[in-house]
Short mmCIF file of C-alpha atoms and ligand atoms in Angstrom, two decimals:
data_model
loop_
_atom_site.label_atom_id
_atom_site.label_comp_id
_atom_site.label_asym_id
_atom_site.label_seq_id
_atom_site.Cartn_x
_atom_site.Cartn_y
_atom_site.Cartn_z
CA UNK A 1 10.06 59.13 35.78
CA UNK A 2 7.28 61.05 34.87
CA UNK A 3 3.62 60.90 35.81
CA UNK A 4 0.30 62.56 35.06
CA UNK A 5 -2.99 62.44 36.88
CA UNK A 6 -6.12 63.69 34.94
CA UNK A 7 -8.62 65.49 36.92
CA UNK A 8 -11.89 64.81 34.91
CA UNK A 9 -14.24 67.37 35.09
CA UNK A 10 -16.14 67.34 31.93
CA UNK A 11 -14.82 70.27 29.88
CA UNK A 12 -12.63 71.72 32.51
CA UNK A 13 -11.09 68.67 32.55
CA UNK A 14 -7.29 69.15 32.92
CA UNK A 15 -3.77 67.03 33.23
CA UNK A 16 -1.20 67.66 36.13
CA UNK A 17 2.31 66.55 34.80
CA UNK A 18 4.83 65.63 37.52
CA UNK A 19 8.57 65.32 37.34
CA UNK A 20 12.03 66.58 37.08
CA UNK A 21 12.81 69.50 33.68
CA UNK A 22 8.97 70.28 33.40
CA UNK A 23 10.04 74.42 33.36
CA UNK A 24 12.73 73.75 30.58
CA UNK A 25 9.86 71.50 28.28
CA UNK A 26 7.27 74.05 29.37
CA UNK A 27 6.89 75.38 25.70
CA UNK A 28 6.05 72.09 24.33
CA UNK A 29 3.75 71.33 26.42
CA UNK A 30 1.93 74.85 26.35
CA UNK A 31 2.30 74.84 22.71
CA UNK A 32 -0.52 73.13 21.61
CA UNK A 33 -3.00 75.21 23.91
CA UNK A 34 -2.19 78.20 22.37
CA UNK A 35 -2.63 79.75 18.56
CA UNK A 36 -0.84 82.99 19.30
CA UNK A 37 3.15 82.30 20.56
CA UNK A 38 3.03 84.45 23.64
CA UNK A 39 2.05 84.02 27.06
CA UNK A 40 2.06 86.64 30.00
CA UNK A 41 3.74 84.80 33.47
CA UNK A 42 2.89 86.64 37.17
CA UNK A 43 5.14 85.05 39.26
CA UNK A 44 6.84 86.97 42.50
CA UNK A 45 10.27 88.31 42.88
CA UNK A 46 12.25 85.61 44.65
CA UNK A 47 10.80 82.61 42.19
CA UNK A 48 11.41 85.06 39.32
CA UNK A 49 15.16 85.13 40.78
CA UNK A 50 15.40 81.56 40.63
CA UNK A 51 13.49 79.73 37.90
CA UNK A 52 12.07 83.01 35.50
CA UNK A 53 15.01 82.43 32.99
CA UNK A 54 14.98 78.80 33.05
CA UNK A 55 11.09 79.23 31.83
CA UNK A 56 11.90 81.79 29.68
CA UNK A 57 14.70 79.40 27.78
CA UNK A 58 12.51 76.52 27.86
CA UNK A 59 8.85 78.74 25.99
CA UNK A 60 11.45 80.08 23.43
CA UNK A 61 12.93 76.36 22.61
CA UNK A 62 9.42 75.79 21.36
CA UNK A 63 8.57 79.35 19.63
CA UNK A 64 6.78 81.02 22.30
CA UNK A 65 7.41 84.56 23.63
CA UNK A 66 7.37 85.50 27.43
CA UNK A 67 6.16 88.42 29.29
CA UNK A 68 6.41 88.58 33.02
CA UNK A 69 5.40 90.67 35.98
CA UNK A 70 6.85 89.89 39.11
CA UNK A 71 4.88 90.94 42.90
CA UNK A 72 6.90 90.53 45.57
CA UNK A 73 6.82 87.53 47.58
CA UNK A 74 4.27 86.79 50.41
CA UNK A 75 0.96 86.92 51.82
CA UNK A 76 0.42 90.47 51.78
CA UNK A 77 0.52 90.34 47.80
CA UNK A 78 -2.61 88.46 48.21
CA UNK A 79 -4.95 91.42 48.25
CA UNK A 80 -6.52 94.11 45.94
CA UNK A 81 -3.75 96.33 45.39
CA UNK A 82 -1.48 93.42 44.15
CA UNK A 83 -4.53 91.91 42.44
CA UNK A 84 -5.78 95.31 40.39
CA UNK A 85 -1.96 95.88 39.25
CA UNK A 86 -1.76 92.19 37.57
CA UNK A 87 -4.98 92.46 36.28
CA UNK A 88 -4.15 95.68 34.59
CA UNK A 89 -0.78 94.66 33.53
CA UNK A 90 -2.61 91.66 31.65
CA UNK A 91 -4.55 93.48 30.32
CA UNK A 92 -1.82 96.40 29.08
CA UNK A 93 0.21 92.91 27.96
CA UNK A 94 -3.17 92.59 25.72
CA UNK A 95 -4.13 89.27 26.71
CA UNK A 96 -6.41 88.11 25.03
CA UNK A 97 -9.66 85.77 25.20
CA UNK A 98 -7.52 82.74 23.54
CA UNK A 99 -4.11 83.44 25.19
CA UNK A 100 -3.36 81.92 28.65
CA UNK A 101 -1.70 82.95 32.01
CA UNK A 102 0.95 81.14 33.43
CA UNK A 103 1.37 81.26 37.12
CA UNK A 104 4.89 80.33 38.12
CA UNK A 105 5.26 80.04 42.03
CA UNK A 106 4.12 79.06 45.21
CA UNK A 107 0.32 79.19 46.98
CA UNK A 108 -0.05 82.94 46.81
CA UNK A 109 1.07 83.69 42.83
CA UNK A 110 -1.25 80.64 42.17
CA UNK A 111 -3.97 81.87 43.40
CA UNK A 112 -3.57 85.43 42.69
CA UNK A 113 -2.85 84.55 39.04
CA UNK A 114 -5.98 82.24 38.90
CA UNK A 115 -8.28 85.16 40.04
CA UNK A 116 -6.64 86.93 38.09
CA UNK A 117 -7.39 84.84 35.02
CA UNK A 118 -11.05 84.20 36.35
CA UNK A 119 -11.95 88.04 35.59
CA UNK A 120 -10.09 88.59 32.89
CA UNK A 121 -12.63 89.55 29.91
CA UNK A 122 -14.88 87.46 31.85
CA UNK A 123 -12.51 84.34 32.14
CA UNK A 124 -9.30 83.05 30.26
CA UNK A 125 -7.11 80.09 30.54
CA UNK A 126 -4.53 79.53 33.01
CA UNK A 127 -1.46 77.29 33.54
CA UNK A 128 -0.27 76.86 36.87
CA UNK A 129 3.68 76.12 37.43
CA UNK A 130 3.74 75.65 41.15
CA UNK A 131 7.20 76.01 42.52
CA UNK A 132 6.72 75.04 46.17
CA UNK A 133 5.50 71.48 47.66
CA UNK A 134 2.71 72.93 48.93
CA UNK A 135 1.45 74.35 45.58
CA UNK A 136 2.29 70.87 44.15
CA UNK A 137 0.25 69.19 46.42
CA UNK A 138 -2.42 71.23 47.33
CA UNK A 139 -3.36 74.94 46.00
CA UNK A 140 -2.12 74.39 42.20
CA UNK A 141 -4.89 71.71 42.06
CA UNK A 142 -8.74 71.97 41.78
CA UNK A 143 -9.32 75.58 40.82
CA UNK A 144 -9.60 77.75 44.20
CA UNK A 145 -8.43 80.94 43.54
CA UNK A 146 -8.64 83.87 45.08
CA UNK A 147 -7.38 86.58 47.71
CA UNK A 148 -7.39 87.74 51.64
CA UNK A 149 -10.06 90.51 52.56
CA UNK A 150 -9.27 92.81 55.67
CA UNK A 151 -12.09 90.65 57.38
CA UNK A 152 -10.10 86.90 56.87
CA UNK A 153 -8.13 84.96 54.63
CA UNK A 154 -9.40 83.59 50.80
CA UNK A 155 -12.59 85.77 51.21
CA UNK A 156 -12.69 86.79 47.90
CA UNK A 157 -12.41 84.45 45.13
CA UNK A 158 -13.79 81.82 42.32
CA UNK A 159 -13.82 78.40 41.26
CA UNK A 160 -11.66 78.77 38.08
CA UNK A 161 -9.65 75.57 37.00
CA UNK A 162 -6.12 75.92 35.12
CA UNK A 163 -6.11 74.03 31.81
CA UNK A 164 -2.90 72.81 32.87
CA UNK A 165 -0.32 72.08 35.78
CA UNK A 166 3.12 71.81 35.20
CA UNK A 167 4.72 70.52 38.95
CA UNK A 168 8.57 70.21 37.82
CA UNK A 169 10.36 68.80 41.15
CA UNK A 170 13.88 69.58 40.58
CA UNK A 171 12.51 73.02 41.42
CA UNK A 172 11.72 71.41 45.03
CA UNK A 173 15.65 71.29 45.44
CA UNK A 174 15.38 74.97 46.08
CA UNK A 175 13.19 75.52 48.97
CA UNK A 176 14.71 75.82 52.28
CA UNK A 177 14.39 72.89 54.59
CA UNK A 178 11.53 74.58 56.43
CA UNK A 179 9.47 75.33 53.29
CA UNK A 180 9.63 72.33 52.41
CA UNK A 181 8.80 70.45 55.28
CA UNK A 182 5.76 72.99 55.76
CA UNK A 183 4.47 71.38 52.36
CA UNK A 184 4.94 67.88 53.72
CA UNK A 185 2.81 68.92 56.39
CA UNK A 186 0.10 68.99 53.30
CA UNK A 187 1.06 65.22 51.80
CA UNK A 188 0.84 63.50 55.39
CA UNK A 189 -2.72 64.96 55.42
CA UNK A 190 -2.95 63.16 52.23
CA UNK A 191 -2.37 59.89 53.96
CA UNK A 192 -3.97 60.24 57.41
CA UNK A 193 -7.67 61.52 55.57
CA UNK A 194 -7.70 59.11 53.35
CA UNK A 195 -5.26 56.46 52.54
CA UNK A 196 -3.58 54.23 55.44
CA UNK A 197 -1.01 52.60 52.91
CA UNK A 198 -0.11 55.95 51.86
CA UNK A 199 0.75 56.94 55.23
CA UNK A 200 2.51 53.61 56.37
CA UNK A 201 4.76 54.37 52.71
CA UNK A 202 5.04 57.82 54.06
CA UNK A 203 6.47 56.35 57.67
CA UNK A 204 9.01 54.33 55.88
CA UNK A 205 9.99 57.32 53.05
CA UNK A 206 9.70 60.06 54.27
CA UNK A 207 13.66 60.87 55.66
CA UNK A 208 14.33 59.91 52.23
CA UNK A 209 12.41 62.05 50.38
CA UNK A 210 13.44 64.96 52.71
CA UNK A 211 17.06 63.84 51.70
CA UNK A 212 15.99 64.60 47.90
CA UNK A 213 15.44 61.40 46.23
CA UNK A 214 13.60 62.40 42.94
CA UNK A 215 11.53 59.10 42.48
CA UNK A 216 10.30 59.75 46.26
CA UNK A 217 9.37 63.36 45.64
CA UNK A 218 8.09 62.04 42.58
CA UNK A 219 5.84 59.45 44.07
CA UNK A 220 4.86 61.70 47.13
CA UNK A 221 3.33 64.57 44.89
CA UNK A 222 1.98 62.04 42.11
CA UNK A 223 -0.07 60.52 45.18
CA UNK A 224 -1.28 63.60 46.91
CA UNK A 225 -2.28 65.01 43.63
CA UNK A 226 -4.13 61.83 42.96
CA UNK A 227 -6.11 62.02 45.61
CA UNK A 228 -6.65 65.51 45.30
CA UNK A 229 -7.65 64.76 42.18
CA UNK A 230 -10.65 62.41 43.13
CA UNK A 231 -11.85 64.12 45.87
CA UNK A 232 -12.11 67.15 43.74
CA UNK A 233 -14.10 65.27 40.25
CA UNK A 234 -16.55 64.01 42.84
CA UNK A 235 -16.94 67.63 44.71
CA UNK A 236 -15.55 70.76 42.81
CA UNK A 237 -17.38 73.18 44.43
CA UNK A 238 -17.19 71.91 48.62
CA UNK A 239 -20.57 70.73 48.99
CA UNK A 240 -19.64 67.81 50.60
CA UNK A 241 -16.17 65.60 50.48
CA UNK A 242 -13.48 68.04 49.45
CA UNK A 243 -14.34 69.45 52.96
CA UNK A 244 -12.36 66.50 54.13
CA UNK A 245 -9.05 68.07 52.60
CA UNK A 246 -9.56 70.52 55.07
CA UNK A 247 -8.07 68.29 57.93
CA UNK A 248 -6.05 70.07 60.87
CA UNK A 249 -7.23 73.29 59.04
CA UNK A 250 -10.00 74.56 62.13
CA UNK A 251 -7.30 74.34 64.67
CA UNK A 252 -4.61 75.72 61.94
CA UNK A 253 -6.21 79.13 61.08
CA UNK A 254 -7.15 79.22 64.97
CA UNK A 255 -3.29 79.16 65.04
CA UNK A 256 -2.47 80.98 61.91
CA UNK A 257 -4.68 83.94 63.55
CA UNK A 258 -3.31 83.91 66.95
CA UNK A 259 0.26 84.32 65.37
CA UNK A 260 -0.93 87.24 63.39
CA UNK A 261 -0.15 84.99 59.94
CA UNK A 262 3.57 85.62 60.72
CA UNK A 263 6.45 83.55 60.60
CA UNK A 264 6.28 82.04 63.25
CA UNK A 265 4.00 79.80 61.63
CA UNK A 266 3.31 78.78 58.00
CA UNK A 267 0.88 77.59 56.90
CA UNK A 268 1.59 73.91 56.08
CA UNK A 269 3.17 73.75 59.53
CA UNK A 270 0.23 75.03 61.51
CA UNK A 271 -1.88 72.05 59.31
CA UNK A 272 0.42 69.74 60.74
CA UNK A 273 -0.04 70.45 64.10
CA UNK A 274 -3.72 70.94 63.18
CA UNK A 275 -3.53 67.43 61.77
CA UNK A 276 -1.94 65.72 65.42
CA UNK A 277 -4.68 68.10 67.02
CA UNK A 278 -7.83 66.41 65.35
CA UNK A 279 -6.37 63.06 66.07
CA UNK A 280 -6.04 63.90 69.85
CA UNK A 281 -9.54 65.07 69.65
CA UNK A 282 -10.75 62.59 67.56
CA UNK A 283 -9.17 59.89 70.42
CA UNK A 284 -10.77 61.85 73.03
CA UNK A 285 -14.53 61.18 71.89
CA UNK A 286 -13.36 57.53 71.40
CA UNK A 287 -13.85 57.66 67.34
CA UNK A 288 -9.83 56.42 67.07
CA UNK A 289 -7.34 54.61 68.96
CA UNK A 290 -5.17 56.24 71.27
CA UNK A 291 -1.85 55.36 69.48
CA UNK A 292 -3.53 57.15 66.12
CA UNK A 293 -2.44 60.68 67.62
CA UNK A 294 0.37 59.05 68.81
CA UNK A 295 1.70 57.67 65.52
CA UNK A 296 0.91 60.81 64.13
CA UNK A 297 2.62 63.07 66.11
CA UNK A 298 5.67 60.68 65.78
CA UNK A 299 6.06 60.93 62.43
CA UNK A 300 5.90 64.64 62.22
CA UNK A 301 8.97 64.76 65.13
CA UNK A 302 10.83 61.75 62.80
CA UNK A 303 10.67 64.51 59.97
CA UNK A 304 11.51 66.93 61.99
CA UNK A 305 8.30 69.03 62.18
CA UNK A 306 6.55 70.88 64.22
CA UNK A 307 4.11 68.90 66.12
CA UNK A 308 3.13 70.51 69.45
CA UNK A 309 1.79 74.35 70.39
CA UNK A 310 5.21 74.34 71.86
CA UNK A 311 7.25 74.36 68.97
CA UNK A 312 5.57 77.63 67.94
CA UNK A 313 7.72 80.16 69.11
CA UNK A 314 6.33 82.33 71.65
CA UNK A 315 3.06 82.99 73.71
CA UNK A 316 0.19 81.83 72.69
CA UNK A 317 -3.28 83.19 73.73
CA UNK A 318 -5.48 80.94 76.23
CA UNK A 319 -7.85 77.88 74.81
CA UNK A 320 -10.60 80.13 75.29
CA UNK A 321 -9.49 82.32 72.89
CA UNK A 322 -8.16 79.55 70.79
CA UNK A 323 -11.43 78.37 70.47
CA UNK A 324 -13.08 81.48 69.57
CA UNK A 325 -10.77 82.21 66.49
CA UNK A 326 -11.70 78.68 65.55
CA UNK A 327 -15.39 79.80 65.79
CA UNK A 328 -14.44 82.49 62.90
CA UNK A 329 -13.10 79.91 60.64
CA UNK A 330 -15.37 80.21 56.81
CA UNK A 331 -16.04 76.40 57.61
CA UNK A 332 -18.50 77.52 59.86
CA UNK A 333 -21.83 76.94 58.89
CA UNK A 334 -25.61 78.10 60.29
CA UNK A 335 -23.20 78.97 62.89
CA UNK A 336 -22.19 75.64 63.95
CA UNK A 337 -18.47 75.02 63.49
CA UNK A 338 -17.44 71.72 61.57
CA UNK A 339 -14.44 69.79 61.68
CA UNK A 340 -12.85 67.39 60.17
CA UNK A 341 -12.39 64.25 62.30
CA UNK A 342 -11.37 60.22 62.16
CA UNK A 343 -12.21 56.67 63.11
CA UNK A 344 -8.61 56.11 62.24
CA UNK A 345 -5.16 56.56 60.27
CA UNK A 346 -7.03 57.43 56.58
CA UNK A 347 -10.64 57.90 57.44
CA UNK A 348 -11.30 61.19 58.41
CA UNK A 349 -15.44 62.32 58.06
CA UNK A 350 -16.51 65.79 58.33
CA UNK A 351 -18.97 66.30 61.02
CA UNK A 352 -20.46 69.43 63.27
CA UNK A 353 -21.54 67.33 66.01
CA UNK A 354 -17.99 68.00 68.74
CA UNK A 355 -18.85 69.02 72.07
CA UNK A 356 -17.19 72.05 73.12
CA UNK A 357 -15.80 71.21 76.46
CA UNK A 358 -13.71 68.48 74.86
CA UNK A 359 -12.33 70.93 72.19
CA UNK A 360 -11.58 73.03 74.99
CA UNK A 361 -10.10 70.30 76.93
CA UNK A 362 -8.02 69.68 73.86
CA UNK A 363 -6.74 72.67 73.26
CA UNK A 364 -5.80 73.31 77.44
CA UNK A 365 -3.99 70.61 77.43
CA UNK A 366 -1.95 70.88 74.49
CA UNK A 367 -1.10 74.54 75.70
CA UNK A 368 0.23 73.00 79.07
N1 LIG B 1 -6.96 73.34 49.83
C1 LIG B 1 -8.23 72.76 50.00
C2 LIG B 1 -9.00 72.62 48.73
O1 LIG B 1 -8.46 72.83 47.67
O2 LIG B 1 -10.15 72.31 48.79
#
């Protein structure tokens, strides 16, 4: 049932494992990446609740010790405070050059951790154990790591790839149902900026996977990953394609910001609607059919998602001001804002060449 996709990079090359028990065979598989039997886990509180003994069990069955510090959960861990205490516990844990970090949880432990690891006497190794679909999928993969400044979100940061990934989807089982649909949001953005089959497969599996089946999850992440994985070997560092995995993400922080990065909308749910929103757009200057945003939006309502501005609870502000938040996006370049758009179901381009008024015109009428 298993699968693992390589991500070649030279000699931060790396292997992301996928399937069910991957927390209980951690040890084995960190074993041979390590001399010393002893690694130090930052996870946060409610994964820690769930899954820490489970890892703990599964390091000892092959010899190695734990240590763990747990942050509490959410975004606001995601800044210096939280940062400067795991760095100094790692370093009161005496980590060493040779030892490695293992981050177990979702987007925000991931990247923490993998900062975290980056500075460490000047850089050690890091596994990631991603616990949510979105990690699996998305932030676990291709070495971004960092934290939110005052001034905007994943300000402060560095390239730093783990050595490993460990995505164990039983863990999936435990995320509520609007968790994990807010990662799905992630895989169909898989599908509609790159691969059409992968979407149609997505059309027809989706309900099921959302049900639970194992191979589905299985095959979802194993894809997503995949093509995480070659967008990032031909463009670690965003010079170029790997801006294209930032589809629905302009009009997604735009919305992310206007909801003060509350619950009303996470993340992977605000990339959905971001997602329906560049298709509408991307109809509108008659680079797509009209029945693209269409199909898209009906597969998000077949899952069950949130597809529309109003299925975020409460007001929003006008398209005006919409459109300024999108203008403070870090995707903006020489002060021209670029966005990800599509000739069609899986092939998105990234382009700075939209005309504001239809943006606008967008955005009005999808707040109407
Ligand atoms: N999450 C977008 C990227 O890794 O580039």
């Amino acid at each position: 049932m298993e699968h693992t996709v390589h991500v070649p990079l030279g000699d931060r090359a790396y292997d992301v494992t996928i399937g069910p028990g991957l927390l209980g065979d951690a040890g084995a598989r960190i074993a041979p990446m390590i001399k010393r039997k002893r690694v130090a886990v930052l996870t946060d509180e409610n994964v820690a609740a769930l899954h820490l003994e489970t890892l703990r069990a599964g390091l000892a069955r092959a010899g190695i010790e734990m240590t763990a510090l747990a942050l509490p959960a959410g975004e606001a861990t995601k800044s210096w405070p939280h940062f400067s205490r795991a760095v100094e516990w790692l370093l009161d844990q005496k980590v060493e050059r040779n030892d490695v970090v293992v981050a177990l949880g979702g987007g925000v432990i991931g990247d923490l951790a993998g900062f975290a690891a980056s500075v460490l006497r000047r850089g050690v190794r890091f596994v990631q154990i991603p616990t949510s679909l979105l990690a699996q999928v998305d932030s676990s993969v291709g070495g971004k790591t960092g934290i939110n400044a005052p001034q905007g979100k994943n300000l402060i940061g560095a390239f730093h790839q783990p050595s490993l990934v460990l995505a164990d989807t039983e863990v999936l089982g435990t995320l509520t149902t609007r968790d994990f649909l807010a990662g799905y949001g992630e895989v169909v953005k898989y599908g509609l900026l790159g691969d059409a089959v992968f979407f149609d497969w997505l059309e027809a599996n989706g309900p099921k996977l959302s049900a639970g089946d194992m191979a589905t999850r299985i095959e979802a992440v194993a894809r997503s990953v995949q093509m995480k994985a070659d967008i990032v070997a031909r463009d670690e560092t965003e010079q170029g394609d790997r801006a294209l995995l930032n589809l629905g993400h302009t009009f997604c922080h735009a919305l992310e910001a206007a909801t003060h990065y509350s619950d009303r909308l996470l993340h992977g749910e605000g990339v959905a609607i971001g997602c329906a929103l560049a298709f509408e757009l991307s109809s509108r200057l008659g680079l797509c059919s009209q029945e693209d945003p269409s199909r898209v939006r009906a597969h998000l309502k077949d899952m069950g998602m949130k597809c529309d501005l109003s299925d975020i609870p409460g007001e929003l502000p006008d398209a005006e001001t919409l459109l300024d938040l999108m203008g403070q996006d870090k995707k903006v370049l020489d002060g021209q804002l670029r966005f990800i758009l599509a000739r069609g179901i899986g092939q998105a381009f990234v382009t700075a060449d939209v005309p504001k008024d239809v943006v606008l015109s967008v955005l009005t009428d999808a707040l109407s």
